[in-house]
Amino acid sequence: QVQLMESGGGLVQAGDSLRLSCASSGGAFSSWVMAWFRQAPGKEREFVGWITKSGLSTHYTNSVEGRFTISRDNAANTLYLQMHILKPEDTAVYYCAANKNTLTRSPTSYDYWGQGTQVTVSS
């Protein structure tokens, strides 16, 4: 059973940077497609980006392209989300997710989820 645990959230000011981590246990981390999603109060869960098993390819939603970077360390079983130039509209609970084979923006295609970490960006 794969378990995912996010960390690194917090309260920052607009324009700041923050790095989230997602530690994986219970499975072969390098065999999972990984993604980040976020959910703001009263809104649906939103795709942020995915990364391939090898870490060589990534894809982002338009609103974070150029500001956010997803990376992974397969030896350390850890996924990262580096966020720069944060904006108040980035405020949300951020989740990491895993699936076996599908590069997709759809949250329903991901089998495992972390509990989330809160990111709050003040203006």
PDB file of C-alpha atoms in Angstrom:
ATOM      1  CA  GLN A   1       0.000   0.000   0.000  1.00  0.00           C
ATOM      2  CA  VAL A   2       1.489   3.304  -1.106  1.00  0.00           C
ATOM      3  CA  GLN A   3       1.415   6.094   1.440  1.00  0.00           C
ATOM      4  CA  LEU A   4       2.089   9.715   0.591  1.00  0.00           C
ATOM      5  CA  MET A   5       2.770  12.548   2.996  1.00  0.00           C
ATOM      6  CA  GLU A   6       3.131  16.178   2.037  1.00  0.00           C
ATOM      7  CA  SER A   7       5.077  18.768   3.990  1.00  0.00           C
ATOM      8  CA  GLY A   8       6.434  22.256   3.584  1.00  0.00           C
ATOM      9  CA  GLY A   9       3.280  24.336   3.455  1.00  0.00           C
ATOM     10  CA  GLY A  10       2.858  27.556   5.323  1.00  0.00           C
ATOM     11  CA  LEU A  11       1.964  31.232   5.270  1.00  0.00           C
ATOM     12  CA  VAL A  12       3.990  33.378   2.884  1.00  0.00           C
ATOM     13  CA  GLN A  13       3.693  36.767   1.240  1.00  0.00           C
ATOM     14  CA  ALA A  14       2.978  37.411  -2.393  1.00  0.00           C
ATOM     15  CA  GLY A  15       6.164  37.104  -4.417  1.00  0.00           C
ATOM     16  CA  ASP A  16       7.771  34.638  -2.034  1.00  0.00           C
ATOM     17  CA  SER A  17       8.927  31.123  -2.788  1.00  0.00           C
ATOM     18  CA  LEU A  18       8.086  27.850  -1.110  1.00  0.00           C
ATOM     19  CA  ARG A  19       9.036  24.222  -1.660  1.00  0.00           C
ATOM     20  CA  LEU A  20       6.668  21.382  -0.906  1.00  0.00           C
ATOM     21  CA  SER A  21       7.765  17.799  -0.435  1.00  0.00           C
ATOM     22  CA  CYS A  22       5.860  14.554  -0.745  1.00  0.00           C
ATOM     23  CA  ALA A  23       7.420  11.522   0.911  1.00  0.00           C
ATOM     24  CA  SER A  24       6.370   8.114  -0.376  1.00  0.00           C
ATOM     25  CA  SER A  25       6.453   4.777   1.386  1.00  0.00           C
ATOM     26  CA  GLY A  26       5.094   1.290   0.850  1.00  0.00           C
ATOM     27  CA  GLY A  27       5.809   0.932  -2.847  1.00  0.00           C
ATOM     28  CA  ALA A  28       8.306   1.338  -5.642  1.00  0.00           C
ATOM     29  CA  PHE A  29       8.280   5.116  -5.956  1.00  0.00           C
ATOM     30  CA  SER A  30      10.044   5.098  -9.303  1.00  0.00           C
ATOM     31  CA  SER A  31       7.217   3.051 -10.827  1.00  0.00           C
ATOM     32  CA  TRP A  32       4.598   5.748 -10.198  1.00  0.00           C
ATOM     33  CA  VAL A  33       3.563   8.728 -12.240  1.00  0.00           C
ATOM     34  CA  MET A  34       3.327  11.549  -9.726  1.00  0.00           C
ATOM     35  CA  ALA A  35       1.315  14.741  -9.715  1.00  0.00           C
ATOM     36  CA  TRP A  36       0.417  17.757  -7.656  1.00  0.00           C
ATOM     37  CA  PHE A  37      -3.121  19.039  -7.249  1.00  0.00           C
ATOM     38  CA  ARG A  38      -4.547  21.851  -5.173  1.00  0.00           C
ATOM     39  CA  GLN A  39      -7.918  22.733  -3.759  1.00  0.00           C
ATOM     40  CA  ALA A  40      -9.013  26.171  -2.635  1.00  0.00           C
ATOM     41  CA  PRO A  41     -11.993  26.648  -0.306  1.00  0.00           C
ATOM     42  CA  GLY A  42     -15.255  26.198  -2.154  1.00  0.00           C
ATOM     43  CA  LYS A  43     -13.554  25.080  -5.351  1.00  0.00           C
ATOM     44  CA  GLU A  44     -12.933  21.786  -7.072  1.00  0.00           C
ATOM     45  CA  ARG A  45      -9.588  20.050  -6.862  1.00  0.00           C
ATOM     46  CA  GLU A  46      -7.328  21.533  -9.541  1.00  0.00           C
ATOM     47  CA  PHE A  47      -4.474  19.936 -11.448  1.00  0.00           C
ATOM     48  CA  VAL A  48      -1.104  21.643 -10.933  1.00  0.00           C
ATOM     49  CA  GLY A  49       1.292  19.371 -12.801  1.00  0.00           C
ATOM     50  CA  TRP A  50       2.615  15.875 -13.339  1.00  0.00           C
ATOM     51  CA  ILE A  51       6.005  14.287 -13.687  1.00  0.00           C
ATOM     52  CA  THR A  52       6.952  11.071 -15.418  1.00  0.00           C
ATOM     53  CA  LYS A  53       8.386   8.082 -13.603  1.00  0.00           C
ATOM     54  CA  SER A  54      11.911   8.959 -14.642  1.00  0.00           C
ATOM     55  CA  GLY A  55      11.481  12.636 -13.865  1.00  0.00           C
ATOM     56  CA  LEU A  56      12.579  13.609 -17.352  1.00  0.00           C
ATOM     57  CA  SER A  57       9.261  15.120 -18.415  1.00  0.00           C
ATOM     58  CA  THR A  58       6.812  17.434 -16.703  1.00  0.00           C
ATOM     59  CA  HIS A  59       3.569  19.178 -17.583  1.00  0.00           C
ATOM     60  CA  TYR A  60       1.870  22.083 -15.830  1.00  0.00           C
ATOM     61  CA  THR A  61      -1.385  23.894 -15.823  1.00  0.00           C
ATOM     62  CA  ASN A  62      -1.155  27.284 -17.510  1.00  0.00           C
ATOM     63  CA  SER A  63      -1.574  29.328 -14.342  1.00  0.00           C
ATOM     64  CA  VAL A  64       1.631  27.975 -12.782  1.00  0.00           C
ATOM     65  CA  GLU A  65       3.752  27.451 -15.911  1.00  0.00           C
ATOM     66  CA  GLY A  66       7.082  29.220 -15.475  1.00  0.00           C
ATOM     67  CA  ARG A  67       6.592  29.736 -11.726  1.00  0.00           C
ATOM     68  CA  PHE A  68       6.306  26.175 -10.411  1.00  0.00           C
ATOM     69  CA  THR A  69       8.680  23.264 -10.955  1.00  0.00           C
ATOM     70  CA  ILE A  70       8.007  19.628 -10.172  1.00  0.00           C
ATOM     71  CA  SER A  71      10.913  17.295  -9.551  1.00  0.00           C
ATOM     72  CA  ARG A  72      11.483  13.946  -7.947  1.00  0.00           C
ATOM     73  CA  ASP A  73      14.271  12.050  -6.258  1.00  0.00           C
ATOM     74  CA  ASN A  74      13.575   8.382  -6.849  1.00  0.00           C
ATOM     75  CA  ALA A  75      16.432   7.317  -4.591  1.00  0.00           C
ATOM     76  CA  ALA A  76      14.878   9.278  -1.741  1.00  0.00           C
ATOM     77  CA  ASN A  77      11.267   8.352  -2.619  1.00  0.00           C
ATOM     78  CA  THR A  78      10.361  12.028  -2.615  1.00  0.00           C
ATOM     79  CA  LEU A  79       8.439  14.351  -4.897  1.00  0.00           C
ATOM     80  CA  TYR A  80       8.916  18.113  -4.828  1.00  0.00           C
ATOM     81  CA  LEU A  81       7.011  21.200  -5.875  1.00  0.00           C
ATOM     82  CA  GLN A  82       9.130  24.345  -6.036  1.00  0.00           C
ATOM     83  CA  MET A  83       6.939  27.417  -6.165  1.00  0.00           C
ATOM     84  CA  HIS A  84       8.167  30.891  -7.043  1.00  0.00           C
ATOM     85  CA  ILE A  85       6.464  34.274  -7.367  1.00  0.00           C
ATOM     86  CA  LEU A  86       3.562  33.061  -5.305  1.00  0.00           C
ATOM     87  CA  LYS A  87       0.253  34.852  -5.692  1.00  0.00           C
ATOM     88  CA  PRO A  88      -2.774  35.047  -3.389  1.00  0.00           C
ATOM     89  CA  GLU A  89      -4.674  32.917  -5.898  1.00  0.00           C
ATOM     90  CA  ASP A  90      -2.200  30.100  -5.241  1.00  0.00           C
ATOM     91  CA  THR A  91      -3.684  29.753  -1.753  1.00  0.00           C
ATOM     92  CA  ALA A  92      -4.974  26.208  -1.408  1.00  0.00           C
ATOM     93  CA  VAL A  93      -4.398  22.827   0.132  1.00  0.00           C
ATOM     94  CA  TYR A  94      -1.804  21.090  -2.009  1.00  0.00           C
ATOM     95  CA  TYR A  95      -1.932  17.344  -2.558  1.00  0.00           C
ATOM     96  CA  CYS A  96       0.456  14.891  -4.152  1.00  0.00           C
ATOM     97  CA  ALA A  97      -0.967  11.909  -5.984  1.00  0.00           C
ATOM     98  CA  ALA A  98       0.257   8.761  -7.703  1.00  0.00           C
ATOM     99  CA  ASN A  99      -0.889   6.442 -10.448  1.00  0.00           C
ATOM    100  CA  LYS A 100       0.735   3.549 -12.199  1.00  0.00           C
ATOM    101  CA  ASN A 101       0.846   4.571 -15.831  1.00  0.00           C
ATOM    102  CA  THR A 102      -1.308   7.492 -16.875  1.00  0.00           C
ATOM    103  CA  LEU A 103      -0.089  11.000 -17.591  1.00  0.00           C
ATOM    104  CA  THR A 104      -3.303  12.849 -16.937  1.00  0.00           C
ATOM    105  CA  ARG A 105      -4.788  16.012 -15.462  1.00  0.00           C
ATOM    106  CA  SER A 106      -7.800  14.141 -14.132  1.00  0.00           C
ATOM    107  CA  PRO A 107      -7.798  13.555 -10.368  1.00  0.00           C
ATOM    108  CA  THR A 108      -9.993  10.484 -10.782  1.00  0.00           C
ATOM    109  CA  SER A 109      -7.145   8.710 -12.544  1.00  0.00           C
ATOM    110  CA  TYR A 110      -4.868   8.854  -9.506  1.00  0.00           C
ATOM    111  CA  ASP A 111      -4.947   5.954  -7.097  1.00  0.00           C
ATOM    112  CA  TYR A 112      -3.123   7.289  -4.063  1.00  0.00           C
ATOM    113  CA  TRP A 113      -3.255  10.660  -2.343  1.00  0.00           C
ATOM    114  CA  GLY A 114      -1.552  12.409   0.504  1.00  0.00           C
ATOM    115  CA  GLN A 115      -3.429  14.236   3.222  1.00  0.00           C
ATOM    116  CA  GLY A 116      -2.527  17.666   1.884  1.00  0.00           C
ATOM    117  CA  THR A 117      -0.545  20.655   3.106  1.00  0.00           C
ATOM    118  CA  GLN A 118      -1.908  24.182   3.370  1.00  0.00           C
ATOM    119  CA  VAL A 119      -0.297  27.005   1.439  1.00  0.00           C
ATOM    120  CA  THR A 120      -1.543  30.493   2.203  1.00  0.00           C
ATOM    121  CA  VAL A 121      -0.276  33.493   0.250  1.00  0.00           C
ATOM    122  CA  SER A 122      -1.039  36.900   1.680  1.00  0.00           C
ATOM    123  CA  SER A 123      -1.210  40.006  -0.465  1.00  0.00           C
TER     124      SER A 123
END
